[in-house]
Tab-separated table of C-alpha atoms in Angstrom:
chain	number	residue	atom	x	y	z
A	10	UNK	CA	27.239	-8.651	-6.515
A	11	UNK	CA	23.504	-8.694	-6.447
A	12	UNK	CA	21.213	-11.394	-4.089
A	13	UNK	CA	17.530	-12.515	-4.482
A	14	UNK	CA	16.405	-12.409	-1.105
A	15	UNK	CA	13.043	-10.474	-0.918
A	16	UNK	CA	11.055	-9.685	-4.350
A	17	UNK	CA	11.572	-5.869	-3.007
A	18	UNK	CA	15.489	-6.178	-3.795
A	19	UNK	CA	14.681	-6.210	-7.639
A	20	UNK	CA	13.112	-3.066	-9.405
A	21	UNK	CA	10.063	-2.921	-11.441
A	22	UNK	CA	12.077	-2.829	-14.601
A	23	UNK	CA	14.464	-5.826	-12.979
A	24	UNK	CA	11.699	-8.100	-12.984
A	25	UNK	CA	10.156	-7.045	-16.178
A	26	UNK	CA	13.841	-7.879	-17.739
A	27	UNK	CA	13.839	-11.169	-15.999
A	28	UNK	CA	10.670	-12.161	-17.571
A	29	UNK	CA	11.431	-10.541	-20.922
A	30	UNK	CA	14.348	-13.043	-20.482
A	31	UNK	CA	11.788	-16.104	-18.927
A	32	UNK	CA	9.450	-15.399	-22.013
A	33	UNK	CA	12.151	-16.089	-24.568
A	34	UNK	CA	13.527	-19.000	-23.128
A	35	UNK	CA	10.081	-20.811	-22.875
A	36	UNK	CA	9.754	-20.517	-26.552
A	37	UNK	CA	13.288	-21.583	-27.326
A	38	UNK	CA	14.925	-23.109	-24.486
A	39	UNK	CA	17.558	-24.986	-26.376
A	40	UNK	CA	19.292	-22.466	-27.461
A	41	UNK	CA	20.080	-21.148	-23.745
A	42	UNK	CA	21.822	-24.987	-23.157
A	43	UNK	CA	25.336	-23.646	-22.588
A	44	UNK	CA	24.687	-20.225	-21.360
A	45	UNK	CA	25.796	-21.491	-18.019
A	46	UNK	CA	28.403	-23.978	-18.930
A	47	UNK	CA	31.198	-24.741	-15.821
A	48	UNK	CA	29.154	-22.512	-13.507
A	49	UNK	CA	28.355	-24.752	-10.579
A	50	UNK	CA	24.934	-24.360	-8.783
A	51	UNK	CA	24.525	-25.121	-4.893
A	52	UNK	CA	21.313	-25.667	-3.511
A	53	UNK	CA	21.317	-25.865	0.086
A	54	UNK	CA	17.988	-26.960	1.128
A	55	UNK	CA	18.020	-27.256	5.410
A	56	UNK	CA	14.066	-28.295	4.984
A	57	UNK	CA	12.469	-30.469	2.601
A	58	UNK	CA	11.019	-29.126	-0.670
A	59	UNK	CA	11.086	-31.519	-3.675
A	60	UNK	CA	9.394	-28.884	-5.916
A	61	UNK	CA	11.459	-25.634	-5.539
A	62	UNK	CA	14.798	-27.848	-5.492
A	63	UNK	CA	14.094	-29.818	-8.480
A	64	UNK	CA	12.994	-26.451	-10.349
A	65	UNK	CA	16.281	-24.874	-9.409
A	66	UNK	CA	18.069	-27.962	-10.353
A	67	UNK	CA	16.611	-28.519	-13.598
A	68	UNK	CA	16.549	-24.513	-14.296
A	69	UNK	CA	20.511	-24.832	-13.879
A	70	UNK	CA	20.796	-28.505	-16.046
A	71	UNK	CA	18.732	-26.523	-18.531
A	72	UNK	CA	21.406	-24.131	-19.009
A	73	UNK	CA	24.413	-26.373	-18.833
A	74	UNK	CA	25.403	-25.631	-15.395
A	75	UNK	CA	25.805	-28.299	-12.806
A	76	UNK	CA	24.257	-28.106	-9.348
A	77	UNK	CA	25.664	-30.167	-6.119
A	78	UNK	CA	24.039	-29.825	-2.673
A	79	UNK	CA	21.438	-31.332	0.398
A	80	UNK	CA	18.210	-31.916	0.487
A	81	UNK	CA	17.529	-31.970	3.998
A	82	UNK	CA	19.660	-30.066	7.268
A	83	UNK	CA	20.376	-33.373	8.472
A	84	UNK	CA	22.649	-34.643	5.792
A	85	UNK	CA	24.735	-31.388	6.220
A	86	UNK	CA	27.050	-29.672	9.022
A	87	UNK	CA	24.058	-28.254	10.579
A	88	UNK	CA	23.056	-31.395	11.710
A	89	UNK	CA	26.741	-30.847	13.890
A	90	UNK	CA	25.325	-27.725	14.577
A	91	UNK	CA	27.352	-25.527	12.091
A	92	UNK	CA	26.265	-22.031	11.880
A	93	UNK	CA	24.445	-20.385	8.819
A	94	UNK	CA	27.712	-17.957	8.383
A	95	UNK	CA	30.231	-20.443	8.156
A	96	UNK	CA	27.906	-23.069	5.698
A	97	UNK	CA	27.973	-20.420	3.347
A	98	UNK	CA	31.648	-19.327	3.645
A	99	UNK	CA	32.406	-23.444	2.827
A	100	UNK	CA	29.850	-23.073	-0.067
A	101	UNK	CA	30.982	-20.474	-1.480
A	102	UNK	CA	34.308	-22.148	-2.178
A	103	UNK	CA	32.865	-24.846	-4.073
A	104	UNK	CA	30.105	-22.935	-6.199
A	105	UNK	CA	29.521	-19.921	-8.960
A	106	UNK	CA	25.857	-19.041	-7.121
A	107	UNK	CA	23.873	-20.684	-4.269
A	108	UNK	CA	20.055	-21.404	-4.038
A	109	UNK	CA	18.740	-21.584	-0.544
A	110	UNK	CA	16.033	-23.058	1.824
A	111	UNK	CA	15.918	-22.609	5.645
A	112	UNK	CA	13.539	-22.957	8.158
A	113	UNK	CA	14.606	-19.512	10.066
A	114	UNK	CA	12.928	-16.495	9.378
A	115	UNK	CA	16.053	-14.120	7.693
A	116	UNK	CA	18.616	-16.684	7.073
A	117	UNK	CA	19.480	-15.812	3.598
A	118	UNK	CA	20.163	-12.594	4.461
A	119	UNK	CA	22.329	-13.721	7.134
A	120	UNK	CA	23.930	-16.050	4.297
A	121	UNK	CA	24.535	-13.002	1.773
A	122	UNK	CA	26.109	-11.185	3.990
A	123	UNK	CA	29.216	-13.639	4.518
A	124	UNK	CA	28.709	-15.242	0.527
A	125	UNK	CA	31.561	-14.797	-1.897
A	126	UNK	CA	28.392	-15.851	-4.464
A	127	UNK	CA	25.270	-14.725	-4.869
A	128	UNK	CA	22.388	-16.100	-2.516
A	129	UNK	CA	18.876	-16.613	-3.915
A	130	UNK	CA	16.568	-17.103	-1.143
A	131	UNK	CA	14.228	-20.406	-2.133
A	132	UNK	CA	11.951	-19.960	1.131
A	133	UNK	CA	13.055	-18.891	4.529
A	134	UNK	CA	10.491	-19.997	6.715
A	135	UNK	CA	7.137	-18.357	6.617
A	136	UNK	CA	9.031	-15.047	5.352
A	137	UNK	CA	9.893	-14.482	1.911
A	138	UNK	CA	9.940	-16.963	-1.418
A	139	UNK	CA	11.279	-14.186	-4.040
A	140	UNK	CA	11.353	-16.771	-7.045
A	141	UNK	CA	7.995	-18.468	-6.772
A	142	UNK	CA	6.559	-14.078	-7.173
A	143	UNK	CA	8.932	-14.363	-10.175
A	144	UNK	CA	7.490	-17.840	-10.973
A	145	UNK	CA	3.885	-15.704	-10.010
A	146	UNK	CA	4.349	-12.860	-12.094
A	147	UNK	CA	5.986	-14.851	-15.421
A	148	UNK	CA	2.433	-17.137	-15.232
A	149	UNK	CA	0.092	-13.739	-15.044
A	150	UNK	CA	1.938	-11.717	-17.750
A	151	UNK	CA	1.553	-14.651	-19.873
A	152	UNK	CA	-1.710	-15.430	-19.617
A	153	UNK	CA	-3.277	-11.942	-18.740
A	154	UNK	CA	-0.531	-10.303	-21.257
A	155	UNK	CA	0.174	-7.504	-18.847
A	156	UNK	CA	0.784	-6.686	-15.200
A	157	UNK	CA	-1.563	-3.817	-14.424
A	158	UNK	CA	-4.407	-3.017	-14.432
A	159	UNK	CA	-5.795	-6.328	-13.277
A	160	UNK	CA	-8.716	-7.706	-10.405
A	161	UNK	CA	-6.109	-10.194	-8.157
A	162	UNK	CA	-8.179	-12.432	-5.500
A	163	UNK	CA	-6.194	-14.042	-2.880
A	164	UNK	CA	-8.232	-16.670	-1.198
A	165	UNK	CA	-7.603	-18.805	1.753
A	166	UNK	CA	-4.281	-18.438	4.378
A	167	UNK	CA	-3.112	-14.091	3.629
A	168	UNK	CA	-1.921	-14.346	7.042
A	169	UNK	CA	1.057	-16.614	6.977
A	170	UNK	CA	1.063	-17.033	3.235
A	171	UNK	CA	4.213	-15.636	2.328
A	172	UNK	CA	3.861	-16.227	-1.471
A	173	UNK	CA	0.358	-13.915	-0.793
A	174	UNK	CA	2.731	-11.234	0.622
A	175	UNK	CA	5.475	-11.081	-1.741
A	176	UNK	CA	3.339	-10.958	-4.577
A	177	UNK	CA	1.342	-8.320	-3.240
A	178	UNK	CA	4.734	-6.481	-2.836
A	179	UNK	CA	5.259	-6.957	-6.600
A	180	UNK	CA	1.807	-5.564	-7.610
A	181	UNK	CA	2.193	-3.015	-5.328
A	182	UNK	CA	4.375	-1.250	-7.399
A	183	UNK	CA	2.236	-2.265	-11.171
A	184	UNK	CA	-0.877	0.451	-11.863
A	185	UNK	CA	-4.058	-0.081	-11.376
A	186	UNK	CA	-4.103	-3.203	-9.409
A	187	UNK	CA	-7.317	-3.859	-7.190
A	188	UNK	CA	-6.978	-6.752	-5.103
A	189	UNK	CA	-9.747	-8.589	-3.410
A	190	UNK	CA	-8.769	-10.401	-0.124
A	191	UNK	CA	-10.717	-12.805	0.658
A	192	UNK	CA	-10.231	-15.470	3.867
A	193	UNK	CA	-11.585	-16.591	7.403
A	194	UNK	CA	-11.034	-13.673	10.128
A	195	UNK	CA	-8.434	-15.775	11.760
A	196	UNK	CA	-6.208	-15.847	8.343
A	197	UNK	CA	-6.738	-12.211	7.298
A	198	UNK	CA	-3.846	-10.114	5.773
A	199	UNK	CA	-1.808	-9.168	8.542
A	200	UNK	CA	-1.740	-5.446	9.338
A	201	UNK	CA	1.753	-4.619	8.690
A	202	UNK	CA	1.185	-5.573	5.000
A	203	UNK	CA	-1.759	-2.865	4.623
A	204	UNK	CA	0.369	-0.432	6.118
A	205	UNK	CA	3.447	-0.829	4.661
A	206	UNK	CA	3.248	-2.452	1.186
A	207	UNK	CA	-0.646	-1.683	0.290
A	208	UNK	CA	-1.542	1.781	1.816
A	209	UNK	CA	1.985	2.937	1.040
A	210	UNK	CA	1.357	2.336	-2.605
A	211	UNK	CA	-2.453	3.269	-2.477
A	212	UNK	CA	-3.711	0.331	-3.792
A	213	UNK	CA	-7.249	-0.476	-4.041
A	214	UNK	CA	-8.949	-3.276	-2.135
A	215	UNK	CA	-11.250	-5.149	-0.818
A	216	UNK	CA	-11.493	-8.032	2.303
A	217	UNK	CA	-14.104	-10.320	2.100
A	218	UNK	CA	-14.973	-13.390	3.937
A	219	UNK	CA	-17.349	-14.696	0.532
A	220	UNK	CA	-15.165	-16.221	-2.536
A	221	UNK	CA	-18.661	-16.700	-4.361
A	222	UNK	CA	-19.332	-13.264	-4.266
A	223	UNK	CA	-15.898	-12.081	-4.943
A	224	UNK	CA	-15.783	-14.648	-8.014
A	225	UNK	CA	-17.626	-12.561	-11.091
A	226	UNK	CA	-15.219	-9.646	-10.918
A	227	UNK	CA	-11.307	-10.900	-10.623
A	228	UNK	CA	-9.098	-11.923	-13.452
A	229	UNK	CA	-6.715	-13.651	-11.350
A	230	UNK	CA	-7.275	-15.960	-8.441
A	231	UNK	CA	-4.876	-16.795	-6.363
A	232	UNK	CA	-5.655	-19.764	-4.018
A	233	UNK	CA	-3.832	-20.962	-1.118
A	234	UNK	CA	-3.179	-23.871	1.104
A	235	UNK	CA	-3.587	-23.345	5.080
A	236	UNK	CA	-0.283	-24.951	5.984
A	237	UNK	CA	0.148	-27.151	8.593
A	238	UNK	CA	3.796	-26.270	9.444
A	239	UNK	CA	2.634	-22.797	10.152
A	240	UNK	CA	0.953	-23.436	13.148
A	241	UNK	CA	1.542	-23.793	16.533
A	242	UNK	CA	-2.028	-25.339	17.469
A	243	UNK	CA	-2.897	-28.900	15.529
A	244	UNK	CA	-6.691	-27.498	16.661
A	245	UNK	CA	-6.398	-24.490	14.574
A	246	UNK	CA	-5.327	-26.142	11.637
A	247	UNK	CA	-7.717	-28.685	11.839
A	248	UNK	CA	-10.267	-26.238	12.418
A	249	UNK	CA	-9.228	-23.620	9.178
A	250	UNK	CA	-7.862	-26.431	7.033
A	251	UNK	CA	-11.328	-26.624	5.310
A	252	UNK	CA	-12.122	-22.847	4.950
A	253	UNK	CA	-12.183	-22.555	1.214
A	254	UNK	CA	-12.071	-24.935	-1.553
A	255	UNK	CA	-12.693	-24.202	-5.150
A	256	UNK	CA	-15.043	-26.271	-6.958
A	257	UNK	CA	-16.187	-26.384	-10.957
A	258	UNK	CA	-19.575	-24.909	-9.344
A	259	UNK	CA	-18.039	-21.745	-7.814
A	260	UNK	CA	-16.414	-21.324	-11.438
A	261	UNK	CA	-19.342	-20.862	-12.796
A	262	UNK	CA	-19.922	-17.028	-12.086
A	263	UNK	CA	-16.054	-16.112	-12.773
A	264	UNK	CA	-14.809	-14.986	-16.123
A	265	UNK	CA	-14.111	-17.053	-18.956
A	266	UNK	CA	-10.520	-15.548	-19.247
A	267	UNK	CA	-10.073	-15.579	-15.359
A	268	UNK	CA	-6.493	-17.351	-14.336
A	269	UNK	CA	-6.314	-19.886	-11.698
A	270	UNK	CA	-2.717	-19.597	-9.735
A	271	UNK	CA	-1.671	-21.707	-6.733
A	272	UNK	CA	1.934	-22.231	-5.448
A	273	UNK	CA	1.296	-26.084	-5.214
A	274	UNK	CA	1.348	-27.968	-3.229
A	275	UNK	CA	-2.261	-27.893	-2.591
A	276	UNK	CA	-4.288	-30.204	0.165
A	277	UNK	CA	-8.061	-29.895	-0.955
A	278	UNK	CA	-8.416	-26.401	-1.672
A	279	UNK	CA	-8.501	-26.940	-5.102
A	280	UNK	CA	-11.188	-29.880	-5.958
A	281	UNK	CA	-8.940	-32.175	-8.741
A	282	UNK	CA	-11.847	-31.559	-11.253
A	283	UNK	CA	-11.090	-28.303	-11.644
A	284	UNK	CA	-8.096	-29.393	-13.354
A	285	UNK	CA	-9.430	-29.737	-16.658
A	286	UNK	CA	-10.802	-26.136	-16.608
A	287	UNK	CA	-8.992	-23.874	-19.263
A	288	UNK	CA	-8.380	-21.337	-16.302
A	289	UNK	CA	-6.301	-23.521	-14.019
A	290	UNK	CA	-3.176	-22.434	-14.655
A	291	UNK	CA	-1.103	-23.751	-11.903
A	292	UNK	CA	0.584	-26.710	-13.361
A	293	UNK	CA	1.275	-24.328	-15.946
A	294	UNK	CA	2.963	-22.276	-13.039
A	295	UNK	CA	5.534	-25.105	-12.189
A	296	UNK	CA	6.655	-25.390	-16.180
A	297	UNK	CA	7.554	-21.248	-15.536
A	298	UNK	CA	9.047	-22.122	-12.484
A	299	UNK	CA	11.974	-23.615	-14.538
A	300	UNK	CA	11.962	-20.665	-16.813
A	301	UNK	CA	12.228	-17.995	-14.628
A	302	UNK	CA	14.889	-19.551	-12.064
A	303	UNK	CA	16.842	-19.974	-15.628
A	304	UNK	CA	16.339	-16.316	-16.305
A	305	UNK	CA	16.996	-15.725	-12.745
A	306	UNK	CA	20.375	-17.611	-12.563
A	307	UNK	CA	21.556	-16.072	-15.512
A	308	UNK	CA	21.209	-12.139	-14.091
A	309	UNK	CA	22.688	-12.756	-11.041
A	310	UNK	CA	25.997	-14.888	-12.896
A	311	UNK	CA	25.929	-11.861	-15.197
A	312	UNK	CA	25.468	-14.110	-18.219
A	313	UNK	CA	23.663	-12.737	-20.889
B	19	UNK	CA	12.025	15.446	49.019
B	20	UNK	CA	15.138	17.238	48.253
B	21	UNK	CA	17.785	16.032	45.871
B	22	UNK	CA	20.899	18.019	45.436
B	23	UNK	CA	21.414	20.118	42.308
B	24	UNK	CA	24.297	18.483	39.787
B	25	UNK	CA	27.014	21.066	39.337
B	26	UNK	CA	27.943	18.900	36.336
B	27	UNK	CA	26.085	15.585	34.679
B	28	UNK	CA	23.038	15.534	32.578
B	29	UNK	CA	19.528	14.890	33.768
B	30	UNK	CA	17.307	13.310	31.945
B	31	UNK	CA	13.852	15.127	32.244
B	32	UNK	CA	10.376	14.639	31.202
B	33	UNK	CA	10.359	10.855	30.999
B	34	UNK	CA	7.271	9.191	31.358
B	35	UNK	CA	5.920	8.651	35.009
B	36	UNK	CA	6.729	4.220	35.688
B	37	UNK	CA	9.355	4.848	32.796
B	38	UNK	CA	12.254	6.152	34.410
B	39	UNK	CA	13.651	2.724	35.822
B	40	UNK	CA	13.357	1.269	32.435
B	41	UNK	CA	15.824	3.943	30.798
B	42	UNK	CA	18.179	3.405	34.037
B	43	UNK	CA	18.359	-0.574	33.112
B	44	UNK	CA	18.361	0.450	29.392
B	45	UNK	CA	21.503	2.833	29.879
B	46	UNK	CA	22.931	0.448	32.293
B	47	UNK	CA	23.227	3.698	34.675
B	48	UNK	CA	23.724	0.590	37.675
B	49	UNK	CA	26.929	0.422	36.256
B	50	UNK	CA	28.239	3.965	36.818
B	51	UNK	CA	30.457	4.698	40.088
B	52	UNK	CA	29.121	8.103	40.273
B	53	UNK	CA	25.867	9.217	42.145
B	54	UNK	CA	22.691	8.734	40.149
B	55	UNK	CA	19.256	9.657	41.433
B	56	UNK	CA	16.127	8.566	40.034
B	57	UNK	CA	12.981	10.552	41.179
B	58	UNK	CA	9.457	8.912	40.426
B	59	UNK	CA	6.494	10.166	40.002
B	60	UNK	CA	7.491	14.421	40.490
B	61	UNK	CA	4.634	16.563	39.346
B	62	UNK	CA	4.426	18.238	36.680
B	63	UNK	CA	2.500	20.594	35.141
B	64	UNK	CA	2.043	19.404	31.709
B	65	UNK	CA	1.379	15.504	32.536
B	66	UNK	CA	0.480	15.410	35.778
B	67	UNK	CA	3.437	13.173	36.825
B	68	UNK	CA	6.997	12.655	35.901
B	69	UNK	CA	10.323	10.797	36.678
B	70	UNK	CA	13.460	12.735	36.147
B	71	UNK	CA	16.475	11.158	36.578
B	72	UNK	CA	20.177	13.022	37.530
B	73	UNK	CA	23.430	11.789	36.566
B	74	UNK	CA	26.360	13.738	38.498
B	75	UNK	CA	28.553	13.033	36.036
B	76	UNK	CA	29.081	14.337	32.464
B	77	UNK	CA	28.993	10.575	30.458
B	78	UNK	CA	28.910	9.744	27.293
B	79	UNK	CA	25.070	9.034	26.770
B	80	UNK	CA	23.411	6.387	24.352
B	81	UNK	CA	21.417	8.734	22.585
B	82	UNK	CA	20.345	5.750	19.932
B	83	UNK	CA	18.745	3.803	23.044
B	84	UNK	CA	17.333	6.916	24.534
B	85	UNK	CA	15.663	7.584	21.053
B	86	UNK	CA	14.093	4.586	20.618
B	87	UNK	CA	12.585	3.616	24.165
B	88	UNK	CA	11.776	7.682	25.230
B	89	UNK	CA	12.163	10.098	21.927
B	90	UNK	CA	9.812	12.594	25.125
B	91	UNK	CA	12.293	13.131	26.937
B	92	UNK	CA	14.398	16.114	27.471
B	93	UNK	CA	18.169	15.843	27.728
B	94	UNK	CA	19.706	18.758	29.821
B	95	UNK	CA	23.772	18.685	30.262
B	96	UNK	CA	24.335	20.790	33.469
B	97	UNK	CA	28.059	22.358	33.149
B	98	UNK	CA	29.146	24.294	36.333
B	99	UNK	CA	25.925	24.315	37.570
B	100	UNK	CA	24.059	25.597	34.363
B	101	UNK	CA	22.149	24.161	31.566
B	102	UNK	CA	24.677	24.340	28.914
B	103	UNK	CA	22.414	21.917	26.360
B	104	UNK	CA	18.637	20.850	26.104
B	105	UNK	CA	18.434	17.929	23.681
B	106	UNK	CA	15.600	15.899	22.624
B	107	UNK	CA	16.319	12.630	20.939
B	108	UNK	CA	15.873	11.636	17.988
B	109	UNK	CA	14.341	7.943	17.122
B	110	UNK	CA	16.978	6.361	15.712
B	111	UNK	CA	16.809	4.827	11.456
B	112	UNK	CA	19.155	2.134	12.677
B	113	UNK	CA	18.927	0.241	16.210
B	114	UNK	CA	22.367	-2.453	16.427
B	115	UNK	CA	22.591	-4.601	19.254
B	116	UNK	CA	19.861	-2.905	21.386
B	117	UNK	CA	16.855	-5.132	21.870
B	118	UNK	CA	16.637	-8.619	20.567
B	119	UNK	CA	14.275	-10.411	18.389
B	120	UNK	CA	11.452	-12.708	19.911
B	121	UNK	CA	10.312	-14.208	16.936
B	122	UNK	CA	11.215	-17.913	17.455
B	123	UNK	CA	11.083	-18.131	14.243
B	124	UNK	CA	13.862	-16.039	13.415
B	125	UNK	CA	17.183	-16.932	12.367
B	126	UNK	CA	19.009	-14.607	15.664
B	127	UNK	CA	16.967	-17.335	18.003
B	128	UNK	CA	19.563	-19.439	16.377
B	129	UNK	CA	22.509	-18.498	14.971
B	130	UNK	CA	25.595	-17.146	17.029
B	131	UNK	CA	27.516	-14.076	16.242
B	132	UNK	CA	25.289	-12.364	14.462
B	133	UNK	CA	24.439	-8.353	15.491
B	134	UNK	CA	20.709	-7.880	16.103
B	135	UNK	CA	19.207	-5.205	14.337
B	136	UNK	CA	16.035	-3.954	13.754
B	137	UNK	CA	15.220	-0.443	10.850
B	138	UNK	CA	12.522	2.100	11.588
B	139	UNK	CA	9.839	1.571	8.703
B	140	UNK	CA	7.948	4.290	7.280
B	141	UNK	CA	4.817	3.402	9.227
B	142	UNK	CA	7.388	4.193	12.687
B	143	UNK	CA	7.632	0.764	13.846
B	144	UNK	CA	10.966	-1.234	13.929
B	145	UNK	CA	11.393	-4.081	12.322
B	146	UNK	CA	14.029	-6.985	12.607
B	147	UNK	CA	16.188	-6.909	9.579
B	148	UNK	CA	16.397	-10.409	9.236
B	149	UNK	CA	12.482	-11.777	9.591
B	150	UNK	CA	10.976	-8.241	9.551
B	151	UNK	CA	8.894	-8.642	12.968
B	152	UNK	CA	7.901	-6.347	15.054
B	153	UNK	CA	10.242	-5.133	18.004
B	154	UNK	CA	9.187	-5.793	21.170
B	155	UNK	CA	11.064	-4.573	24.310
């Protein structure tokens, strides 16, 4: 039985079969309606996110499954102060495959360890988010056509942005990836990411402090939100909230095939007219959301 | 200062000078009934200073401990008066229930039951296996 709990738990060729899979369903997604007909979904959310729960949801609708589950930890056991281990041994009962959210850093792993199903992890804390790389990768191989070889700019929060450090796991392992980092001192890439995901694969970057100057040469940018929930200190938020925002001015030096990704939701870091732009792609990121947690579902059920 | 020679035990040599009473709480050597010395700050020729400590009493040593808070130390298991064995650990791949996790953000802060346990990365640092932080004794 296989989990999704880190991106690092599928190989390069798993994920390219996933989106080979993603890919095909976005052009015909009808006829994947009863691929996953009487399997039964749980999504076990013990922290709010609309997004990622309705994307699950709809991924498993979309196939014919059902889905049952909570939306928030107080409208479950662990509210009564049920443990991780034995919400999952109850779940398991009820459902073919579980999709969960929790607050603590390494609780899906906790949860695949006593599932009878397998666990997807949907965001555990400021840790891992596995499907929104998948959701990542489906958006750049789309509208780059490839994985390697590519300029990747991550701009704003690398240090607690775990959607920053999962994808960079993914690259990692693609050729020819350069990435530019570029954020305040405070929100650098932490070092444990240099050392074990980017020196260990020898990729080539760059930090930065200067998204104008890092804007002529990337294909992808990657923008983030500074997140609120992340820190301890209202002061430091307050005081990095503002760091970068991307304006229709700053566009003007990047590429005219350069791809605008952001894992929504976003504060102010993107300006709203930038919308309109041809290279904002991230509402186009929450349509391949859908597609990808359909492609997902259907590995780890086994359906083909 | 004089401290009897162990006809049979194990002394643990080499340790770091200020080290040697955090191995004794580590191994829980308080625990033992036999006699256990520790000796601060000996000299030694290669650092200087050392603490040694003697255990007159052939036990079953946590080696996996031993290798992850003092992989410098020598291991010597006296039999009848005679170094029989001169082992230096090894830092362990795997540490299980050996140090905790102080991330408050990790799911051991909360969860009961659950074995902590941290994996030696490539770079040489442990790591929790459940949030990945950094151990910290």
């Amino acid at each position: 039985m296989k989990h999704l709990l880190s991106i690092t738990d599928f190989t390069v060729e798993e994920i390219s079969e996933v989106i080979a899979v993603a890919e095909d369903i976005s052009k015909n997604i009808y006829s994947y309606s009863e691929k996953c007909k009487n399997k039964i979904l749980a999504t076990l959310f013990f922290e709010p996110s609309t997004r990622t729960r309705l994307s699950f949801e709809s991924a498993m609708l979309s196939l014919g499954g059902k889905v049952l589950g909570f939306s928030d930890a107080n409208s479950s056991s662990s509210s009564k102060g049920e443990s991780v281990s034995d919400t999952i041994k109850v779940v398991s009962c009820y459902s073919d495959i579980i999709a969960m959210r929790h607050p603590k850093e390494g609780a899906p792993l906790v949860a695949s360890m006593k599932s009878s199903v397998p666990i997807i992890n949907a965001g555990d804390g400021g840790h891992n988010h596995p499907t929104q790389t998948l959701t990542d990768l489906l958006t750049i191989k789309t509208e780059k056509g490839r994985l390697d070889n590519l300029t990747v700019g991550f701009c704003g929060d690398l240090k607690f942005g775990r959607t920053v450090h999962s994808l960079i796991q993914a690259l990692a392992r693609q050729k020819g990836i350069k990435l530019v980092l570029i954020s305040p001192d405070e929100l650098k890439i932490p070092d444990y990411v240099k050392t074990d995901v980017m020196d260990k694969y020898g990729m080539e970057y760059i930090e930065t402090t200067s998204l104008e100057k890092a804007m002529p040469e990337l294909d992808v940018l990657y923008m983030t939100r500074v997140q609120q929930e992340r820190f301890f200190n209202e002061d430091d938020y307050l005081r990095l909230r503002d760091s970068y925002i991307l304006t229709v001015d700053k566009l003007s030096s990047a590429k005219k095939d350069m791809c605008i990704l952001h894992p929504l939701p976003r504060v102010n870091e993107i300006a709203v007219d930038v919308d309109d732009d041809p290279r904002a792609c991230y509402f186009k990121q929450v349509q391949n959301g859908r597609y990808v947690r359909m492609a997902l579902i259907m590995k780890l059920l086994g359906v083909k | 200062m004089n401290i009897d020679a162990i006809k049979n035990g194990i002394v643990i040599d080499h340790i770091k000078a200020g080290k040697g009473m955090e191995i004794y709480n580590f191994l829980n050597l308080g625990e033992l009934d036999c006699t256990v010395a520790l000796i601060k700050n000996v000299s030694s020729k290669k650092t200087g200073k050392k603490d040694i400590i003697k255990i007159d009493a052939s036990i079953d040593l946590n080696f996996e401990v031993l290798g992850y808070i003092a992989p410098e130390v020598t291991v010597n298991v006296i039999k009848n008066g005679e170094t029989v064995q001169k082992v230096r650990p090894e830092p362990p791949k795997f540490l299980k229930n050996v140090i905790k996790c102080k991330n408050p953000r990790c799911i051991t802060s909360v969860e009961q039951g659950i074995d902590q346990c941290f994996k030696l990365t490539d770079s040489g640092v442990y790591r929790c296996i459940y949030c990945e932080s950094k151990a910290k004794n």
